Amino acid sequence: MALTLTINSSSPPLGALLAAEHVKTSVKVSVKEGKVTKLHVSDTVGFSDVNSMTRYLARVAPGLGLYGSNMLEQTEVDHWLEFSACHLCGALGSSLGDLNNALALRTFLVGHTVTLADFCVWGALKANGDWQAVENKAKDFPHVSRWFSFLASQAPFSSVGDRWATEVASVKANAPKE
Amino acid sequence: MALRELSSLEKFLGLKKPHKYSTQGVKKVPLLQSNNGPALVGLATIASHLAKEAKKPELLGTTPEQRAVVQQWLEFRVTRIDECPREEIRTVLKDLNQYLEDKVYLAGNSLSIADPLLYYAIHHIVVDLAVQEKERYMNLTRWFDHIQHYPGVRHHLAPVVVLRNRVYTSCHH
């Protein structure tokens, strides 16, 4: 089974790219650039939403535990996927405070290893202009800052960040203000 | 206690053949008689030797700065924690808590030999902390929980229950 992930490089789905990078040892996923973001599963089935793509990738590689290791953790992962889609796109408002509290006693968002929750929340933050503005003021959200830079230093995050996120930043910088 | 700790460390490092240790003096300083050379004395020295023997030098730090930080924490453990009188332990916990606010591991973003050794050293203290205190030292608690769940570290010690959501949020902000 060969999967193809086509991505729109002006707004790359960072969460899905991170998931693809993590599962590539057990599933073959090829990444191509194109006009619209889509994960092609078969001739008739494809996913275009970041959360659907990451969920599918985690499920075809169950051995990696990217979807948590029990039902409670799966539910927590779902919570963070929704959080990343609803509260981390556009103005951040109180979401950073909530995220900071959640990370106070945690190294990873769910369980004791990296999961989809980390991919999607990290990806959404990385692409968010509001976060880039506060990123260097670590004092305001110490736990988010620690978690964010810890993940950024880990192998798949650093390669995905270097390859794709710089493009997001340059596109954002050139885009006219709304 | 140091001897059980060294045998857990050997397992964590993946060393198949256990070493025979003895102790020296009133303070029971661990001693390792090596086959080719003089005896090695002291916890930090033996631990560093084991990491090299297991061919995991990255656990001693990869850059010169990181290597220095790892040695600093090994020394901190032996001098500040092991020698600490009971009534002063809270000050040490407070300092550690502050240091760990922006770090996942003692030496930054990757695990070093200092993490399991400090974990072994403060386990008996953290076991006795009340829920409220664990939250007061929340960065320390978070680090502790992460290390006790790190594959292969815990061995001879009992797991410590750690709350992963804050209960007393309104008290100190």
GROMACS .gro file of C-alpha atoms in nm:
model
  351
    1MET     CA    1   0.000   0.000   0.000
    2ALA     CA    2   0.162   0.322  -0.111
    3LEU     CA    3   0.034   0.652   0.025
    4THR     CA    4   0.084   0.986  -0.142
    5LEU     CA    5   0.069   1.314   0.044
    6THR     CA    6   0.027   1.611  -0.186
    7ILE     CA    7   0.079   1.943  -0.016
    8ASN     CA    8   0.015   2.304  -0.098
    9SER     CA    9   0.357   2.447  -0.013
   10SER     CA   10   0.227   2.796   0.070
   11SER     CA   11   0.033   2.653   0.365
   12PRO     CA   12   0.190   2.314   0.438
   13PRO     CA   13  -0.001   2.090   0.682
   14LEU     CA   14   0.282   2.067   0.939
   15GLY     CA   15   0.098   1.819   1.162
   16ALA     CA   16   0.048   1.578   0.871
   17LEU     CA   17   0.409   1.619   0.754
   18LEU     CA   18   0.531   1.538   1.107
   19ALA     CA   19   0.310   1.230   1.119
   20ALA     CA   20   0.430   1.119   0.774
   21GLU     CA   21   0.792   1.165   0.885
   22HIS     CA   22   0.732   0.954   1.198
   23VAL     CA   23   0.554   0.663   1.025
   24LYS     CA   24   0.787   0.638   0.727
   25THR     CA   25   0.981   0.347   0.880
   26SER     CA   26   0.667   0.127   0.885
   27VAL     CA   27   0.455   0.270   0.599
   28LYS     CA   28   0.564   0.409   0.265
   29VAL     CA   29   0.446   0.768   0.225
   30SER     CA   30   0.570   0.987  -0.059
   31VAL     CA   31   0.541   1.363  -0.028
   32LYS     CA   32   0.477   1.576  -0.338
   33GLU     CA   33   0.410   1.943  -0.389
   34GLY     CA   34   0.089   2.044  -0.562
   35LYS     CA   35  -0.199   2.289  -0.561
   36VAL     CA   36  -0.416   2.139  -0.290
   37THR     CA   37  -0.332   1.947   0.025
   38LYS     CA   38  -0.455   1.589   0.011
   39LEU     CA   39  -0.357   1.245   0.138
   40HIS     CA   40  -0.431   0.987  -0.133
   41VAL     CA   41  -0.511   0.652   0.022
   42SER     CA   42  -0.657   0.477  -0.284
   43ASP     CA   43  -0.813   0.574  -0.617
   44THR     CA   44  -1.141   0.656  -0.451
   45VAL     CA   45  -1.042   0.763  -0.102
   46GLY     CA   46  -0.850   1.073   0.003
   47PHE     CA   47  -0.838   1.308   0.301
   48SER     CA   48  -0.790   1.682   0.284
   49ASP     CA   49  -0.819   1.788   0.648
   50VAL     CA   50  -0.499   1.791   0.861
   51ASN     CA   51  -0.660   1.605   1.150
   52SER     CA   52  -0.803   1.335   0.922
   53MET     CA   53  -0.466   1.287   0.755
   54THR     CA   54  -0.275   1.254   1.082
   55ARG     CA   55  -0.540   1.021   1.227
   56TYR     CA   56  -0.518   0.794   0.924
   57LEU     CA   57  -0.137   0.788   0.932
   58ALA     CA   58  -0.137   0.702   1.304
   59ARG     CA   59  -0.385   0.421   1.247
   60VAL     CA   60  -0.194   0.253   0.963
   61ALA     CA   61   0.113   0.241   1.190
   62PRO     CA   62  -0.040   0.130   1.522
   63GLY     CA   63   0.291  -0.001   1.657
   64LEU     CA   64   0.425   0.351   1.701
   65GLY     CA   65   0.162   0.448   1.958
   66LEU     CA   66   0.106   0.788   1.799
   67TYR     CA   67  -0.262   0.774   1.892
   68GLY     CA   68  -0.198   0.703   2.262
   69SER     CA   69  -0.180   0.364   2.430
   70ASN     CA   70  -0.532   0.333   2.576
   71MET     CA   71  -0.882   0.470   2.534
   72LEU     CA   72  -0.829   0.758   2.776
   73GLU     CA   73  -0.519   0.871   2.591
   74GLN     CA   74  -0.697   0.841   2.255
   75THR     CA   75  -0.967   1.072   2.384
   76GLU     CA   76  -0.705   1.317   2.507
   77VAL     CA   77  -0.541   1.309   2.163
   78ASP     CA   78  -0.878   1.383   2.004
   79HIS     CA   79  -0.924   1.675   2.242
   80TRP     CA   80  -0.591   1.828   2.137
   81LEU     CA   81  -0.656   1.772   1.765
   82GLU     CA   82  -0.977   1.968   1.798
   83PHE     CA   83  -0.804   2.230   2.013
   84SER     CA   84  -0.535   2.278   1.748
   85ALA     CA   85  -0.796   2.318   1.473
   86CYS     CA   86  -1.035   2.549   1.662
   87HIS     CA   87  -0.826   2.755   1.901
   88LEU     CA   88  -0.482   2.784   1.744
   89CYS     CA   89  -0.575   2.913   1.401
   90GLY     CA   90  -0.600   3.289   1.395
   91ALA     CA   91  -0.592   3.501   1.712
   92LEU     CA   92  -0.466   3.303   2.011
   93GLY     CA   93  -0.649   3.487   2.292
   94SER     CA   94  -0.671   3.275   2.605
   95SER     CA   95  -0.567   2.949   2.430
   96LEU     CA   96  -0.199   2.997   2.514
   97GLY     CA   97  -0.283   3.030   2.884
   98ASP     CA   98  -0.484   2.705   2.870
   99LEU     CA   99  -0.205   2.527   2.687
  100ASN     CA  100   0.050   2.659   2.937
  101ASN     CA  101  -0.150   2.521   3.231
  102ALA     CA  102  -0.190   2.185   3.061
  103LEU     CA  103   0.184   2.156   3.002
  104ALA     CA  104   0.294   2.258   3.354
  105LEU     CA  105   0.322   1.897   3.472
  106ARG     CA  106   0.373   1.729   3.136
  107THR     CA  107   0.669   1.673   2.906
  108PHE     CA  108   0.445   1.561   2.618
  109LEU     CA  109   0.077   1.658   2.583
  110VAL     CA  110  -0.053   1.302   2.618
  111GLY     CA  111   0.111   1.009   2.798
  112HIS     CA  112   0.487   0.978   2.820
  113THR     CA  113   0.580   0.977   2.453
  114VAL     CA  114   0.516   1.188   2.148
  115THR     CA  115   0.165   1.161   1.995
  116LEU     CA  116  -0.051   1.321   1.727
  117ALA     CA  117  -0.149   1.579   1.987
  118ASP     CA  118   0.208   1.711   1.991
  119PHE     CA  119   0.229   1.711   1.610
  120CYS     CA  120  -0.091   1.904   1.551
  121VAL     CA  121  -0.058   2.155   1.833
  122TRP     CA  122   0.311   2.217   1.754
  123GLY     CA  123   0.233   2.252   1.382
  124ALA     CA  124  -0.056   2.491   1.441
  125LEU     CA  125   0.155   2.706   1.675
  126LYS     CA  126   0.454   2.707   1.441
  127ALA     CA  127   0.237   2.840   1.159
  128ASN     CA  128   0.064   3.097   1.380
  129GLY     CA  129   0.177   3.458   1.349
  130ASP     CA  130   0.059   3.542   1.703
  131TRP     CA  131   0.284   3.272   1.848
  132GLN     CA  132   0.585   3.390   1.648
  133ALA     CA  133   0.536   3.729   1.811
  134VAL     CA  134   0.543   3.591   2.169
  135GLU     CA  135   0.776   3.295   2.108
  136ASN     CA  136   1.086   3.475   2.229
  137LYS     CA  137   0.923   3.611   2.543
  138ALA     CA  138   0.957   3.281   2.726
  139LYS     CA  139   0.854   3.437   3.059
  140ASP     CA  140   0.489   3.479   2.956
  141PHE     CA  141   0.425   3.112   2.878
  142PRO     CA  142   0.724   2.922   3.021
  143HIS     CA  143   0.573   2.575   2.986
  144VAL     CA  144   0.462   2.623   2.625
  145SER     CA  145   0.804   2.768   2.539
  146ARG     CA  146   0.990   2.477   2.696
  147TRP     CA  147   0.768   2.218   2.525
  148PHE     CA  148   0.785   2.399   2.190
  149SER     CA  149   1.163   2.430   2.179
  150PHE     CA  150   1.215   2.079   2.316
  151LEU     CA  151   1.011   1.933   2.030
  152ALA     CA  152   1.176   2.166   1.778
  153SER     CA  153   1.514   2.017   1.874
  154GLN     CA  154   1.401   1.657   1.815
  155ALA     CA  155   1.484   1.492   1.483
  156PRO     CA  156   1.160   1.483   1.275
  157PHE     CA  157   1.047   1.823   1.406
  158SER     CA  158   1.371   1.999   1.317
  159SER     CA  159   1.378   1.858   0.963
  160VAL     CA  160   1.010   1.937   0.896
  161GLY     CA  161   1.051   2.281   1.054
  162ASP     CA  162   1.356   2.367   0.845
  163ARG     CA  163   1.208   2.237   0.522
  164TRP     CA  164   0.853   2.374   0.542
  165ALA     CA  165   0.797   2.625   0.816
  166THR     CA  166   1.046   2.879   0.681
  167GLU     CA  167   0.832   2.893   0.367
  168VAL     CA  168   0.522   2.963   0.575
  169ALA     CA  169   0.702   3.250   0.748
  170SER     CA  170   0.815   3.405   0.419
  171VAL     CA  171   0.469   3.371   0.264
  172LYS     CA  172   0.314   3.530   0.575
  173ALA     CA  173   0.565   3.816   0.568
  174ASN     CA  174   0.488   3.897   0.205
  175ALA     CA  175   0.112   3.864   0.237
  176PRO     CA  176  -0.087   4.189   0.263
  177LYS     CA  177  -0.235   4.264   0.607
  178GLU     CA  178  -0.599   4.176   0.637
  179MET     CA  179   2.194   0.222   4.842
  180ALA     CA  180   2.457   0.332   4.592
  181LEU     CA  181   2.521  -0.029   4.495
  182ARG     CA  182   2.160  -0.102   4.398
  183GLU     CA  183   2.163   0.220   4.209
  184LEU     CA  184   2.473   0.120   4.013
  185SER     CA  185   2.320  -0.216   3.927
  186SER     CA  186   2.003  -0.041   3.800
  187LEU     CA  187   2.221   0.195   3.601
  188GLU     CA  188   2.402  -0.104   3.446
  189LYS     CA  189   2.067  -0.247   3.334
  190PHE     CA  190   1.956   0.090   3.198
  191LEU     CA  191   2.280   0.113   2.998
  192GLY     CA  192   2.226  -0.238   2.863
  193LEU     CA  193   2.539  -0.387   3.023
  194LYS     CA  194   2.483  -0.761   3.029
  195LYS     CA  195   2.738  -0.872   3.287
  196PRO     CA  196   2.691  -0.720   3.633
  197HIS     CA  197   3.003  -0.586   3.805
  198LYS     CA  198   3.103  -0.665   4.160
  199TYR     CA  199   3.128  -0.358   4.378
  200SER     CA  200   3.259  -0.310   4.729
  201THR     CA  201   3.237  -0.012   4.960
  202GLN     CA  202   3.498   0.197   5.132
  203GLY     CA  203   3.499   0.383   5.465
  204VAL     CA  204   3.219   0.493   5.696
  205LYS     CA  205   3.033   0.673   5.416
  206LYS     CA  206   3.026   0.353   5.209
  207VAL     CA  207   3.175   0.507   4.898
  208PRO     CA  208   3.131   0.255   4.612
  209LEU     CA  209   3.445   0.100   4.468
  210LEU     CA  210   3.487  -0.092   4.142
  211GLN     CA  211   3.789  -0.315   4.098
  212SER     CA  212   3.857  -0.312   3.725
  213ASN     CA  213   4.038  -0.588   3.540
  214ASN     CA  214   4.289  -0.367   3.368
  215GLY     CA  215   4.402  -0.089   3.599
  216PRO     CA  216   4.351   0.058   3.943
  217ALA     CA  217   4.019   0.053   4.129
  218LEU     CA  218   3.762   0.322   4.050
  219VAL     CA  219   3.621   0.504   4.353
  220GLY     CA  220   3.307   0.716   4.383
  221LEU     CA  221   2.958   0.712   4.234
  222ALA     CA  222   3.007   0.979   3.967
  223THR     CA  223   3.336   0.829   3.850
  224ILE     CA  224   3.198   0.477   3.826
  225ALA     CA  225   2.880   0.597   3.653
  226SER     CA  226   3.081   0.783   3.385
  227HIS     CA  227   3.297   0.475   3.338
  228LEU     CA  228   2.987   0.256   3.290
  229ALA     CA  229   2.848   0.490   3.023
  230LYS     CA  230   3.174   0.461   2.827
  231GLU     CA  231   3.186   0.085   2.877
  232ALA     CA  232   2.831   0.056   2.738
  233LYS     CA  233   2.947   0.262   2.435
  234LYS     CA  234   2.696   0.536   2.510
  235PRO     CA  235   2.928   0.837   2.540
  236GLU     CA  236   2.640   1.064   2.430
  237LEU     CA  237   2.496   1.016   2.780
  238LEU     CA  238   2.793   1.214   2.911
  239GLY     CA  239   2.711   1.505   2.680
  240THR     CA  240   2.787   1.565   2.312
  241THR     CA  241   2.926   1.920   2.312
  242PRO     CA  242   3.197   2.052   2.551
  243GLU     CA  243   2.932   2.269   2.722
  244GLN     CA  244   2.694   1.977   2.764
  245ARG     CA  245   2.972   1.755   2.903
  246ALA     CA  246   3.052   2.024   3.159
  247VAL     CA  247   2.686   2.054   3.259
  248VAL     CA  248   2.657   1.676   3.303
  249GLN     CA  249   2.963   1.669   3.531
  250GLN     CA  250   2.823   1.966   3.722
  251TRP     CA  251   2.503   1.776   3.801
  252LEU     CA  252   2.689   1.459   3.896
  253GLU     CA  253   2.889   1.666   4.144
  254PHE     CA  254   2.573   1.842   4.261
  255ARG     CA  255   2.418   1.506   4.336
  256VAL     CA  256   2.713   1.379   4.538
  257THR     CA  257   2.783   1.701   4.729
  258ARG     CA  258   2.447   1.875   4.762
  259ILE     CA  259   2.190   1.593   4.776
  260ASP     CA  260   2.376   1.307   4.940
  261GLU     CA  261   2.532   1.534   5.203
  262CYS     CA  262   2.224   1.745   5.261
  263PRO     CA  263   2.084   1.763   5.615
  264ARG     CA  264   1.712   1.682   5.622
  265GLU     CA  265   1.599   2.031   5.720
  266GLU     CA  266   1.777   2.195   5.426
  267ILE     CA  267   1.641   1.967   5.154
  268ARG     CA  268   1.354   2.209   5.075
  269THR     CA  269   1.603   2.477   4.965
  270VAL     CA  270   1.769   2.231   4.728
  271LEU     CA  271   1.431   2.130   4.584
  272LYS     CA  272   1.342   2.495   4.532
  273ASP     CA  273   1.666   2.561   4.339
  274LEU     CA  274   1.619   2.251   4.127
  275ASN     CA  275   1.259   2.346   4.055
  276GLN     CA  276   1.365   2.688   3.932
  277TYR     CA  277   1.643   2.544   3.716
  278LEU     CA  278   1.409   2.295   3.549
  279GLU     CA  279   1.144   2.548   3.448
  280ASP     CA  280   1.274   2.578   3.090
  281LYS     CA  281   1.429   2.233   3.059
  282VAL     CA  282   1.307   1.881   2.988
  283TYR     CA  283   1.633   1.716   3.099
  284LEU     CA  284   1.908   1.841   3.330
  285ALA     CA  285   2.144   1.902   3.039
  286GLY     CA  286   1.883   2.058   2.807
  287ASN     CA  287   1.701   1.866   2.535
  288SER     CA  288   1.851   1.519   2.566
  289LEU     CA  289   1.880   1.264   2.843
  290SER     CA  290   2.220   1.231   3.012
  291ILE     CA  291   2.353   1.005   3.284
  292ALA     CA  292   2.287   1.285   3.535
  293ASP     CA  293   1.908   1.241   3.496
  294PRO     CA  294   1.877   0.883   3.625
  295LEU     CA  295   2.139   0.948   3.896
  296LEU     CA  296   1.958   1.253   4.030
  297TYR     CA  297   1.629   1.067   4.004
  298TYR     CA  298   1.768   0.778   4.214
  299ALA     CA  299   1.902   1.028   4.467
  300ILE     CA  300   1.582   1.223   4.531
  301HIS     CA  301   1.337   0.934   4.498
  302HIS     CA  302   1.312   0.885   4.876
  303ILE     CA  303   1.241   1.257   4.918
  304VAL     CA  304   0.977   1.285   4.644
  305VAL     CA  305   0.798   0.973   4.773
  306ASP     CA  306   0.727   1.158   5.098
  307LEU     CA  307   0.610   1.487   4.946
  308ALA     CA  308   0.245   1.582   4.989
  309VAL     CA  309   0.033   1.646   4.677
  310GLN     CA  310   0.048   2.017   4.751
  311GLU     CA  311   0.428   2.016   4.774
  312LYS     CA  312   0.464   1.822   4.453
  313GLU     CA  313   0.268   2.096   4.287
  314ARG     CA  314   0.475   2.369   4.453
  315TYR     CA  315   0.785   2.212   4.295
  316MET     CA  316   0.598   2.143   3.972
  317ASN     CA  317   0.893   2.166   3.734
  318LEU     CA  318   1.083   1.918   3.948
  319THR     CA  319   0.776   1.694   3.966
  320ARG     CA  320   0.731   1.705   3.590
  321TRP     CA  321   1.096   1.614   3.531
  322PHE     CA  322   1.074   1.337   3.794
  323ASP     CA  323   0.763   1.186   3.636
  324HIS     CA  324   0.922   1.197   3.292
  325ILE     CA  325   1.241   1.024   3.412
  326GLN     CA  326   1.057   0.754   3.610
  327HIS     CA  327   0.866   0.666   3.292
  328TYR     CA  328   1.173   0.680   3.070
  329PRO     CA  329   1.225   0.324   2.934
  330GLY     CA  330   1.462   0.123   3.153
  331VAL     CA  331   1.535   0.378   3.426
  332ARG     CA  332   1.314   0.289   3.723
  333HIS     CA  333   1.411  -0.072   3.815
  334HIS     CA  334   1.460  -0.101   4.192
  335LEU     CA  335   1.240   0.193   4.289
  336ALA     CA  336   0.865   0.215   4.343
  337PRO     CA  337   0.668   0.434   4.102
  338VAL     CA  338   0.561   0.766   4.257
  339VAL     CA  339   0.208   0.882   4.187
  340VAL     CA  340   0.219   1.224   4.026
  341LEU     CA  341  -0.083   1.436   3.939
  342ARG     CA  342  -0.058   1.559   3.584
  343ASN     CA  343  -0.310   1.839   3.611
  344ARG     CA  344  -0.282   2.127   3.852
  345VAL     CA  345  -0.511   2.129   4.153
  346TYR     CA  346  -0.396   2.440   4.337
  347THR     CA  347  -0.375   2.677   4.041
  348SER     CA  348  -0.525   2.975   4.219
  349CYS     CA  349  -0.290   2.959   4.520
  350HIS     CA  350   0.029   3.085   4.367
  351HIS     CA  351  -0.041   3.310   4.076
   0.00000   0.00000   0.00000
